[in-house]
PDB file of C-alpha atoms in Angstrom:
ATOM      1  CA  UNK A   1     -77.708  -6.224 103.212  1.00 38.00           C
ATOM      2  CA  UNK A   2     -74.186  -7.447 102.565  1.00 40.00           C
ATOM      3  CA  UNK A   3     -71.625  -4.669 102.168  1.00 41.00           C
ATOM      4  CA  UNK A   4     -69.471  -4.938  99.064  1.00 43.00           C
ATOM      5  CA  UNK A   5     -65.755  -4.240  98.831  1.00 39.00           C
ATOM      6  CA  UNK A   6     -66.486  -1.040  96.887  1.00 42.00           C
ATOM      7  CA  UNK A   7     -68.767   0.147  99.676  1.00 44.00           C
ATOM      8  CA  UNK A   8     -66.057  -0.548 102.260  1.00 38.00           C
ATOM      9  CA  UNK A   9     -63.495   1.344 100.177  1.00 41.00           C
ATOM     10  CA  UNK A  10     -65.796   4.340  99.720  1.00 38.00           C
ATOM     11  CA  UNK A  11     -66.645   4.410 103.440  1.00 41.00           C
ATOM     12  CA  UNK A  12     -63.020   4.315 104.514  1.00 41.00           C
ATOM     13  CA  UNK A  13     -61.969   6.927 101.949  1.00 43.00           C
ATOM     14  CA  UNK A  14     -64.734   9.145 103.287  1.00 41.00           C
ATOM     15  CA  UNK A  15     -63.184   9.033 106.717  1.00 45.00           C
ATOM     16  CA  UNK A  16     -65.869   6.829 108.313  1.00 47.00           C
ATOM     17  CA  UNK A  17     -64.289   4.310 110.702  1.00 53.00           C
ATOM     18  CA  UNK A  18     -64.894   0.605 110.222  1.00 67.00           C
ATOM     19  CA  UNK A  19     -64.948  -0.966 113.699  1.00 69.00           C
ATOM     20  CA  UNK A  20     -65.041  -4.497 112.311  1.00 72.00           C
ATOM     21  CA  UNK A  21     -62.001  -4.020 110.087  1.00 76.00           C
ATOM     22  CA  UNK A  22     -60.139  -2.152 112.815  1.00 71.00           C
ATOM     23  CA  UNK A  23     -60.790  -5.006 115.221  1.00 80.00           C
ATOM     24  CA  UNK A  24     -59.492  -7.525 112.695  1.00 76.00           C
ATOM     25  CA  UNK A  25     -56.384  -5.406 112.123  1.00 80.00           C
ATOM     26  CA  UNK A  26     -55.746  -5.177 115.871  1.00 79.00           C
ATOM     27  CA  UNK A  27     -56.110  -8.951 116.189  1.00 80.00           C
ATOM     28  CA  UNK A  28     -53.738  -9.467 113.259  1.00 78.00           C
ATOM     29  CA  UNK A  29     -51.151  -7.204 114.915  1.00 78.00           C
ATOM     30  CA  UNK A  30     -51.447  -9.146 118.156  1.00 79.00           C
ATOM     31  CA  UNK A  31     -50.847 -12.374 116.245  1.00 76.00           C
ATOM     32  CA  UNK A  32     -47.862 -10.788 114.492  1.00 75.00           C
ATOM     33  CA  UNK A  33     -46.289  -9.743 117.799  1.00 76.00           C
ATOM     34  CA  UNK A  34     -46.807 -13.218 119.242  1.00 72.00           C
ATOM     35  CA  UNK A  35     -45.323 -14.919 116.187  1.00 70.00           C
ATOM     36  CA  UNK A  36     -42.329 -12.647 115.720  1.00 76.00           C
ATOM     37  CA  UNK A  37     -40.488 -11.708 118.932  1.00 77.00           C
ATOM     38  CA  UNK A  38     -38.232  -9.335 116.983  1.00 78.00           C
ATOM     39  CA  UNK A  39     -41.224  -7.208 116.002  1.00 77.00           C
ATOM     40  CA  UNK A  40     -42.408  -7.270 119.612  1.00 79.00           C
ATOM     41  CA  UNK A  41     -38.987  -6.006 120.697  1.00 83.00           C
ATOM     42  CA  UNK A  42     -39.265  -3.161 118.182  1.00 80.00           C
ATOM     43  CA  UNK A  43     -42.725  -2.399 119.558  1.00 81.00           C
ATOM     44  CA  UNK A  44     -41.348  -2.237 123.098  1.00 85.00           C
ATOM     45  CA  UNK A  45     -38.663   0.205 121.959  1.00 86.00           C
ATOM     46  CA  UNK A  46     -41.307   2.411 120.405  1.00 85.00           C
ATOM     47  CA  UNK A  47     -43.397   2.121 123.567  1.00 85.00           C
ATOM     48  CA  UNK A  48     -40.530   3.202 125.800  1.00 88.00           C
ATOM     49  CA  UNK A  49     -39.661   6.079 123.471  1.00 89.00           C
ATOM     50  CA  UNK A  50     -43.326   7.102 123.364  1.00 87.00           C
ATOM     51  CA  UNK A  51     -43.578   7.133 127.161  1.00 89.00           C
ATOM     52  CA  UNK A  52     -40.339   9.084 127.383  1.00 91.00           C
ATOM     53  CA  UNK A  53     -41.621  11.529 124.788  1.00 92.00           C
ATOM     54  CA  UNK A  54     -44.764  12.095 126.828  1.00 90.00           C
ATOM     55  CA  UNK A  55     -42.652  12.907 129.866  1.00 93.00           C
ATOM     56  CA  UNK A  56     -40.469  15.323 127.907  1.00 95.00           C
ATOM     57  CA  UNK A  57     -43.497  17.049 126.415  1.00 93.00           C
ATOM     58  CA  UNK A  58     -44.942  17.506 129.888  1.00 95.00           C
ATOM     59  CA  UNK A  59     -41.621  18.839 131.172  1.00 96.00           C
ATOM     60  CA  UNK A  60     -41.477  21.279 128.273  1.00 96.00           C
ATOM     61  CA  UNK A  61     -45.056  22.425 128.919  1.00 96.00           C
ATOM     62  CA  UNK A  62     -44.303  22.913 132.627  1.00 97.00           C
ATOM     63  CA  UNK A  63     -41.091  24.776 131.828  1.00 97.00           C
ATOM     64  CA  UNK A  64     -42.905  27.013 129.336  1.00 96.00           C
ATOM     65  CA  UNK A  65     -45.577  27.794 131.909  1.00 96.00           C
ATOM     66  CA  UNK A  66     -42.916  28.583 134.513  1.00 96.00           C
ATOM     67  CA  UNK A  67     -41.121  30.801 131.996  1.00 96.00           C
ATOM     68  CA  UNK A  68     -44.307  32.714 131.229  1.00 96.00           C
ATOM     69  CA  UNK A  69     -44.973  33.243 134.932  1.00 96.00           C
ATOM     70  CA  UNK A  70     -41.382  34.338 135.612  1.00 96.00           C
ATOM     71  CA  UNK A  71     -41.365  36.740 132.657  1.00 95.00           C
ATOM     72  CA  UNK A  72     -44.673  38.271 133.727  1.00 96.00           C
ATOM     73  CA  UNK A  73     -43.343  38.743 137.264  1.00 95.00           C
ATOM     74  CA  UNK A  74     -40.100  40.266 135.938  1.00 94.00           C
ATOM     75  CA  UNK A  75     -42.077  42.632 133.715  1.00 94.00           C
ATOM     76  CA  UNK A  76     -44.174  43.758 136.669  1.00 94.00           C
ATOM     77  CA  UNK A  77     -41.131  44.341 138.883  1.00 94.00           C
ATOM     78  CA  UNK A  78     -39.363  46.176 136.043  1.00 92.00           C
ATOM     79  CA  UNK A  79     -42.357  48.461 135.539  1.00 91.00           C
ATOM     80  CA  UNK A  80     -42.338  49.204 139.256  1.00 90.00           C
ATOM     81  CA  UNK A  81     -38.606  49.667 139.888  1.00 87.00           C
ATOM     82  CA  UNK A  82     -37.049  50.520 136.526  1.00 87.00           C
ATOM     83  CA  UNK A  83     -39.711  51.777 134.161  1.00 80.00           C
ATOM     84  CA  UNK A  84     -37.245  54.010 132.286  1.00 80.00           C
ATOM     85  CA  UNK A  85     -34.741  51.169 131.867  1.00 81.00           C
ATOM     86  CA  UNK A  86     -31.788  53.093 133.316  1.00 86.00           C
ATOM     87  CA  UNK A  87     -30.640  50.340 135.666  1.00 87.00           C
ATOM     88  CA  UNK A  88     -28.441  48.080 133.592  1.00 86.00           C
ATOM     89  CA  UNK A  89     -25.841  46.923 136.132  1.00 88.00           C
ATOM     90  CA  UNK A  90     -26.479  43.707 138.013  1.00 88.00           C
ATOM     91  CA  UNK A  91     -27.019  43.888 141.759  1.00 90.00           C
ATOM     92  CA  UNK A  92     -23.876  41.888 142.546  1.00 91.00           C
ATOM     93  CA  UNK A  93     -21.694  44.013 140.266  1.00 92.00           C
ATOM     94  CA  UNK A  94     -23.093  47.230 141.694  1.00 92.00           C
ATOM     95  CA  UNK A  95     -22.617  46.021 145.271  1.00 92.00           C
ATOM     96  CA  UNK A  96     -18.988  45.080 144.547  1.00 94.00           C
ATOM     97  CA  UNK A  97     -18.239  48.490 143.006  1.00 94.00           C
ATOM     98  CA  UNK A  98     -19.829  50.324 145.941  1.00 94.00           C
ATOM     99  CA  UNK A  99     -17.853  48.155 148.379  1.00 94.00           C
ATOM    100  CA  UNK A 100     -14.614  48.999 146.550  1.00 95.00           C
ATOM    101  CA  UNK A 101     -15.432  52.717 146.680  1.00 94.00           C
ATOM    102  CA  UNK A 102     -16.117  52.476 150.409  1.00 93.00           C
ATOM    103  CA  UNK A 103     -12.840  50.621 150.874  1.00 93.00           C
ATOM    104  CA  UNK A 104     -10.945  53.494 149.253  1.00 92.00           C
ATOM    105  CA  UNK A 105     -13.007  56.009 151.228  1.00 91.00           C
ATOM    106  CA  UNK A 106     -11.743  54.422 154.437  1.00 91.00           C
ATOM    107  CA  UNK A 107      -8.284  55.962 153.869  1.00 87.00           C
ATOM    108  CA  UNK A 108      -9.232  59.667 153.876  1.00 84.00           C
ATOM    109  CA  UNK A 109     -11.814  59.078 156.580  1.00 86.00           C
ATOM    110  CA  UNK A 110      -9.264  57.355 158.800  1.00 86.00           C
ATOM    111  CA  UNK A 111      -6.829  60.201 158.335  1.00 80.00           C
ATOM    112  CA  UNK A 112      -9.574  62.643 159.285  1.00 78.00           C
ATOM    113  CA  UNK A 113     -10.520  60.631 162.382  1.00 81.00           C
ATOM    114  CA  UNK A 114      -6.919  60.698 163.562  1.00 80.00           C
ATOM    115  CA  UNK A 115      -7.513  64.373 164.402  1.00 75.00           C
ATOM    116  CA  UNK A 116      -9.572  63.231 167.411  1.00 76.00           C
ATOM    117  CA  UNK A 117      -6.437  61.764 168.991  1.00 76.00           C
ATOM    118  CA  UNK A 118      -8.165  58.488 169.907  1.00 79.00           C
ATOM    119  CA  UNK A 119      -6.464  55.132 170.457  1.00 86.00           C
ATOM    120  CA  UNK A 120      -5.935  52.995 167.355  1.00 86.00           C
ATOM    121  CA  UNK A 121      -8.910  50.685 168.001  1.00 89.00           C
ATOM    122  CA  UNK A 122     -11.233  53.598 168.707  1.00 89.00           C
ATOM    123  CA  UNK A 123      -9.965  55.395 165.615  1.00 87.00           C
ATOM    124  CA  UNK A 124     -10.897  52.461 163.385  1.00 90.00           C
ATOM    125  CA  UNK A 125     -14.236  52.123 165.158  1.00 92.00           C
ATOM    126  CA  UNK A 126     -15.098  55.736 164.377  1.00 89.00           C
ATOM    127  CA  UNK A 127     -13.812  55.187 160.843  1.00 90.00           C
ATOM    128  CA  UNK A 128     -16.238  52.280 160.461  1.00 92.00           C
ATOM    129  CA  UNK A 129     -19.096  54.447 161.709  1.00 92.00           C
ATOM    130  CA  UNK A 130     -18.192  57.130 159.207  1.00 90.00           C
ATOM    131  CA  UNK A 131     -18.026  54.524 156.426  1.00 92.00           C
ATOM    132  CA  UNK A 132     -21.579  53.519 157.297  1.00 93.00           C
ATOM    133  CA  UNK A 133     -22.518  57.179 157.109  1.00 92.00           C
ATOM    134  CA  UNK A 134     -20.852  57.416 153.686  1.00 92.00           C
ATOM    135  CA  UNK A 135     -22.838  54.407 152.480  1.00 93.00           C
ATOM    136  CA  UNK A 136     -25.989  56.049 153.813  1.00 92.00           C
ATOM    137  CA  UNK A 137     -25.079  59.251 151.974  1.00 92.00           C
ATOM    138  CA  UNK A 138     -24.663  57.273 148.727  1.00 92.00           C
ATOM    139  CA  UNK A 139     -28.072  55.697 149.172  1.00 91.00           C
ATOM    140  CA  UNK A 140     -29.609  59.004 150.218  1.00 91.00           C
ATOM    141  CA  UNK A 141     -28.346  60.793 147.120  1.00 89.00           C
ATOM    142  CA  UNK A 142     -29.817  58.070 144.935  1.00 86.00           C
ATOM    143  CA  UNK A 143     -33.164  57.942 146.768  1.00 86.00           C
ATOM    144  CA  UNK A 144     -33.653  61.731 146.710  1.00 88.00           C
ATOM    145  CA  UNK A 145     -32.773  62.071 143.025  1.00 83.00           C
ATOM    146  CA  UNK A 146     -36.338  63.106 142.161  1.00 81.00           C
ATOM    147  CA  UNK A 147     -37.002  65.044 145.379  1.00 87.00           C
ATOM    148  CA  UNK A 148     -35.159  68.397 145.226  1.00 87.00           C
ATOM    149  CA  UNK A 149     -36.089  69.548 148.728  1.00 90.00           C
ATOM    150  CA  UNK A 150     -34.906  66.407 150.517  1.00 90.00           C
ATOM    151  CA  UNK A 151     -31.861  66.278 148.280  1.00 88.00           C
ATOM    152  CA  UNK A 152     -30.956  69.861 149.179  1.00 90.00           C
ATOM    153  CA  UNK A 153     -31.209  69.087 152.896  1.00 91.00           C
ATOM    154  CA  UNK A 154     -29.003  66.020 152.453  1.00 90.00           C
ATOM    155  CA  UNK A 155     -26.381  67.937 150.465  1.00 91.00           C
ATOM    156  CA  UNK A 156     -26.326  70.629 153.163  1.00 92.00           C
ATOM    157  CA  UNK A 157     -25.733  68.045 155.875  1.00 91.00           C
ATOM    158  CA  UNK A 158     -23.012  66.361 153.830  1.00 91.00           C
ATOM    159  CA  UNK A 159     -21.263  69.683 153.142  1.00 91.00           C
ATOM    160  CA  UNK A 160     -21.380  70.550 156.843  1.00 91.00           C
ATOM    161  CA  UNK A 161     -19.893  67.182 157.759  1.00 88.00           C
ATOM    162  CA  UNK A 162     -17.060  67.480 155.258  1.00 88.00           C
ATOM    163  CA  UNK A 163     -16.276  71.043 156.342  1.00 89.00           C
ATOM    164  CA  UNK A 164     -16.132  69.903 159.964  1.00 86.00           C
ATOM    165  CA  UNK A 165     -13.802  67.032 159.039  1.00 83.00           C
ATOM    166  CA  UNK A 166     -11.634  69.455 157.056  1.00 86.00           C
ATOM    167  CA  UNK A 167     -11.362  71.815 160.001  1.00 86.00           C
ATOM    168  CA  UNK A 168     -10.461  68.977 162.359  1.00 82.00           C
ATOM    169  CA  UNK A 169      -7.888  67.629 159.933  1.00 82.00           C
ATOM    170  CA  UNK A 170      -6.375  71.098 159.468  1.00 86.00           C
ATOM    171  CA  UNK A 171      -6.104  71.624 163.231  1.00 82.00           C
ATOM    172  CA  UNK A 172      -4.497  68.209 163.622  1.00 79.00           C
ATOM    173  CA  UNK A 173      -1.884  68.896 160.964  1.00 80.00           C
ATOM    174  CA  UNK A 174      -1.069  72.324 162.339  1.00 82.00           C
ATOM    175  CA  UNK A 175      -0.842  71.375 166.019  1.00 79.00           C
ATOM    176  CA  UNK A 176       0.456  67.807 165.883  1.00 74.00           C
ATOM    177  CA  UNK A 177       2.290  67.463 162.570  1.00 71.00           C
ATOM    178  CA  UNK A 178       3.539  71.069 162.731  1.00 75.00           C
ATOM    179  CA  UNK A 179       2.508  71.753 159.139  1.00 77.00           C
ATOM    180  CA  UNK A 180       1.956  75.267 157.833  1.00 83.00           C
ATOM    181  CA  UNK A 181      -1.618  76.495 157.663  1.00 85.00           C
ATOM    182  CA  UNK A 182      -1.633  76.564 153.860  1.00 87.00           C
ATOM    183  CA  UNK A 183      -0.347  72.993 153.559  1.00 86.00           C
ATOM    184  CA  UNK A 184      -2.729  71.779 156.246  1.00 85.00           C
ATOM    185  CA  UNK A 185      -5.729  73.414 154.563  1.00 88.00           C
ATOM    186  CA  UNK A 186      -4.720  71.989 151.184  1.00 89.00           C
ATOM    187  CA  UNK A 187      -4.392  68.464 152.556  1.00 86.00           C
ATOM    188  CA  UNK A 188      -7.652  68.696 154.487  1.00 86.00           C
ATOM    189  CA  UNK A 189      -9.561  70.011 151.483  1.00 88.00           C
ATOM    190  CA  UNK A 190      -8.056  67.341 149.240  1.00 88.00           C
ATOM    191  CA  UNK A 191      -9.017  64.545 151.631  1.00 86.00           C
ATOM    192  CA  UNK A 192     -12.558  65.877 151.992  1.00 87.00           C
ATOM    193  CA  UNK A 193     -12.864  66.238 148.210  1.00 90.00           C
ATOM    194  CA  UNK A 194     -11.670  62.664 147.661  1.00 89.00           C
ATOM    195  CA  UNK A 195     -14.150  61.328 150.185  1.00 90.00           C
ATOM    196  CA  UNK A 196     -17.001  63.390 148.733  1.00 90.00           C
ATOM    197  CA  UNK A 197     -16.077  62.314 145.209  1.00 92.00           C
ATOM    198  CA  UNK A 198     -16.159  58.647 146.217  1.00 93.00           C
ATOM    199  CA  UNK A 199     -19.599  59.141 147.774  1.00 93.00           C
ATOM    200  CA  UNK A 200     -20.906  60.802 144.601  1.00 92.00           C
ATOM    201  CA  UNK A 201     -19.466  57.969 142.466  1.00 94.00           C
ATOM    202  CA  UNK A 202     -21.110  55.424 144.742  1.00 93.00           C
ATOM    203  CA  UNK A 203     -24.441  57.203 144.388  1.00 92.00           C
ATOM    204  CA  UNK A 204     -24.082  57.182 140.589  1.00 92.00           C
ATOM    205  CA  UNK A 205     -23.355  53.459 140.640  1.00 93.00           C
ATOM    206  CA  UNK A 206     -26.411  52.836 142.820  1.00 91.00           C
ATOM    207  CA  UNK A 207     -28.542  54.813 140.363  1.00 89.00           C
ATOM    208  CA  UNK A 208     -27.548  52.382 137.593  1.00 91.00           C
ATOM    209  CA  UNK A 209     -27.697  49.215 139.699  1.00 92.00           C
ATOM    210  CA  UNK A 210     -30.770  47.012 139.663  1.00 92.00           C
ATOM    211  CA  UNK A 211     -32.452  46.561 143.047  1.00 91.00           C
ATOM    212  CA  UNK A 212     -32.198  43.101 144.569  1.00 91.00           C
ATOM    213  CA  UNK A 213     -35.851  42.298 143.859  1.00 92.00           C
ATOM    214  CA  UNK A 214     -35.471  43.289 140.203  1.00 92.00           C
ATOM    215  CA  UNK A 215     -32.187  41.422 139.827  1.00 92.00           C
ATOM    216  CA  UNK A 216     -33.743  38.264 141.275  1.00 93.00           C
ATOM    217  CA  UNK A 217     -36.822  38.540 139.055  1.00 94.00           C
ATOM    218  CA  UNK A 218     -34.752  39.000 135.895  1.00 93.00           C
ATOM    219  CA  UNK A 219     -32.411  36.186 136.907  1.00 94.00           C
ATOM    220  CA  UNK A 220     -35.364  33.874 137.524  1.00 95.00           C
ATOM    221  CA  UNK A 221     -36.778  34.735 134.091  1.00 96.00           C
ATOM    222  CA  UNK A 222     -33.445  33.958 132.434  1.00 95.00           C
ATOM    223  CA  UNK A 223     -33.154  30.635 134.271  1.00 96.00           C
ATOM    224  CA  UNK A 224     -36.697  29.724 133.264  1.00 96.00           C
ATOM    225  CA  UNK A 225     -35.903  30.576 129.641  1.00 96.00           C
ATOM    226  CA  UNK A 226     -32.766  28.431 129.680  1.00 96.00           C
ATOM    227  CA  UNK A 227     -34.712  25.543 131.219  1.00 96.00           C
ATOM    228  CA  UNK A 228     -37.380  25.823 128.531  1.00 96.00           C
ATOM    229  CA  UNK A 229     -34.739  25.718 125.804  1.00 97.00           C
ATOM    230  CA  UNK A 230     -33.101  22.682 127.443  1.00 97.00           C
ATOM    231  CA  UNK A 231     -36.467  20.883 127.731  1.00 96.00           C
ATOM    232  CA  UNK A 232     -37.284  21.683 124.106  1.00 96.00           C
ATOM    233  CA  UNK A 233     -33.956  20.276 122.943  1.00 96.00           C
ATOM    234  CA  UNK A 234     -34.454  17.162 125.063  1.00 95.00           C
ATOM    235  CA  UNK A 235     -37.941  16.686 123.627  1.00 95.00           C
ATOM    236  CA  UNK A 236     -36.612  16.995 120.081  1.00 95.00           C
ATOM    237  CA  UNK A 237     -33.927  14.387 120.753  1.00 94.00           C
ATOM    238  CA  UNK A 238     -36.547  11.983 122.091  1.00 93.00           C
ATOM    239  CA  UNK A 239     -38.769  12.699 119.080  1.00 92.00           C
ATOM    240  CA  UNK A 240     -35.892  11.829 116.760  1.00 92.00           C
ATOM    241  CA  UNK A 241     -35.330   8.594 118.665  1.00 90.00           C
ATOM    242  CA  UNK A 242     -39.056   7.843 118.572  1.00 88.00           C
ATOM    243  CA  UNK A 243     -39.169   8.594 114.846  1.00 88.00           C
ATOM    244  CA  UNK A 244     -36.278   6.212 114.192  1.00 88.00           C
ATOM    245  CA  UNK A 245     -37.942   3.335 116.069  1.00 85.00           C
ATOM    246  CA  UNK A 246     -41.302   4.154 114.507  1.00 84.00           C
ATOM    247  CA  UNK A 247     -39.905   4.058 110.969  1.00 85.00           C
ATOM    248  CA  UNK A 248     -38.321   0.657 111.650  1.00 84.00           C
ATOM    249  CA  UNK A 249     -41.607  -0.693 113.009  1.00 82.00           C
ATOM    250  CA  UNK A 250     -43.640   0.766 110.135  1.00 81.00           C
ATOM    251  CA  UNK A 251     -41.285  -0.706 107.560  1.00 83.00           C
ATOM    252  CA  UNK A 252     -41.621  -4.131 109.178  1.00 81.00           C
ATOM    253  CA  UNK A 253     -45.395  -3.752 109.239  1.00 81.00           C
ATOM    254  CA  UNK A 254     -45.573  -2.801 105.569  1.00 79.00           C
ATOM    255  CA  UNK A 255     -43.397  -5.733 104.560  1.00 75.00           C
ATOM    256  CA  UNK A 256     -45.586  -8.097 106.577  1.00 78.00           C
ATOM    257  CA  UNK A 257     -48.844  -6.591 105.235  1.00 75.00           C
ATOM    258  CA  UNK A 258     -47.779  -7.504 101.683  1.00 70.00           C
ATOM    259  CA  UNK A 259     -47.790 -11.178 102.601  1.00 72.00           C
ATOM    260  CA  UNK A 260     -50.660 -11.057 105.084  1.00 72.00           C
ATOM    261  CA  UNK A 261     -53.975 -12.234 103.756  1.00 71.00           C
ATOM    262  CA  UNK A 262     -56.603  -9.503 103.800  1.00 72.00           C
ATOM    263  CA  UNK A 263     -60.120 -10.286 105.080  1.00 73.00           C
ATOM    264  CA  UNK A 264     -62.812 -11.126 102.598  1.00 70.00           C
ATOM    265  CA  UNK A 265     -64.046  -8.286 100.395  1.00 71.00           C
ATOM    266  CA  UNK A 266     -61.208  -5.978 101.618  1.00 73.00           C
ATOM    267  CA  UNK A 267     -58.504  -4.866  99.233  1.00 74.00           C
ATOM    268  CA  UNK A 268     -54.850  -5.312 100.137  1.00 74.00           C
ATOM    269  CA  UNK A 269     -54.403  -1.526 100.185  1.00 78.00           C
ATOM    270  CA  UNK A 270     -57.298  -1.075 102.623  1.00 77.00           C
ATOM    271  CA  UNK A 271     -55.934  -3.879 104.756  1.00 78.00           C
ATOM    272  CA  UNK A 272     -52.479  -2.259 104.885  1.00 78.00           C
ATOM    273  CA  UNK A 273     -54.115   1.054 105.821  1.00 81.00           C
ATOM    274  CA  UNK A 274     -56.150  -0.642 108.552  1.00 82.00           C
ATOM    275  CA  UNK A 275     -53.002  -2.243 109.943  1.00 80.00           C
ATOM    276  CA  UNK A 276     -51.257   1.143 110.018  1.00 79.00           C
ATOM    277  CA  UNK A 277     -54.255   2.693 111.771  1.00 81.00           C
ATOM    278  CA  UNK A 278     -54.254  -0.084 114.338  1.00 82.00           C
ATOM    279  CA  UNK A 279     -50.552   0.438 114.918  1.00 80.00           C
ATOM    280  CA  UNK A 280     -51.016   4.186 115.267  1.00 81.00           C
ATOM    281  CA  UNK A 281     -53.827   3.641 117.757  1.00 82.00           C
ATOM    282  CA  UNK A 282     -51.281   2.039 120.077  1.00 77.00           C
ATOM    283  CA  UNK A 283     -49.410   5.350 120.323  1.00 78.00           C
ATOM    284  CA  UNK A 284     -51.863   8.283 120.471  1.00 73.00           C
ATOM    285  CA  UNK A 285     -50.675  11.844 119.876  1.00 62.00           C
ATOM    286  CA  UNK A 286     -47.806  10.693 117.686  1.00 61.00           C
TER     287      UNK A 286
END
């Protein structure tokens, strides 16, 4: 039975595809591109933009996946190393501050080591060893923060060491510099207090500094987030470019469809719709 134009219209309005009409529309588009090189050039622009858009969408999807993975890893490391959220200083900043504190601690330690009467090179060597011990004391105070027994042992050892340095410094000032006992004791106590204060400050800085693993995980999450934002912006720019070329091509197609003869028993409106469907089929997911 021959299908009438009304039947075709009702079938297409109902969403049922018409393979015959779609094939005729595709053939008409091919003829249009062959006859009008300008339209073919516009089609090539849309094709390049469409391919570029596909690449940008894939990059954005990959970046989003990488961001999700990085954020999950950062959350796991944070829960393990900084569940309370007390560590807010970056690892690099914390390391620089601790290094500066150790640099200042070298002065009182060097003065204390001079009491041994060693040559200059040996004096600085012992000073370096004591600086390493000071750094270890900073780390020890931070690591034993939640362990009172170990912390008490460490504080006892540190107090013994500073008392010994104070005694040595006092003896040096009295015997070599010929200072009075009161002045020597005051200077020795002051130097020991300065050194101990710097160690305590370093421990406090360490307690607020993110561990290297946590700092790297958070940094990776931030980089992944920035990359996702950059990929999203790039994808939007390509979409705008694609939209511009697509509008130009669609306008040309609509103008041509007004003068193009529709197949028998097909209305001009259905023919224009079929042409648009055929054009859209060339660029899926757009």
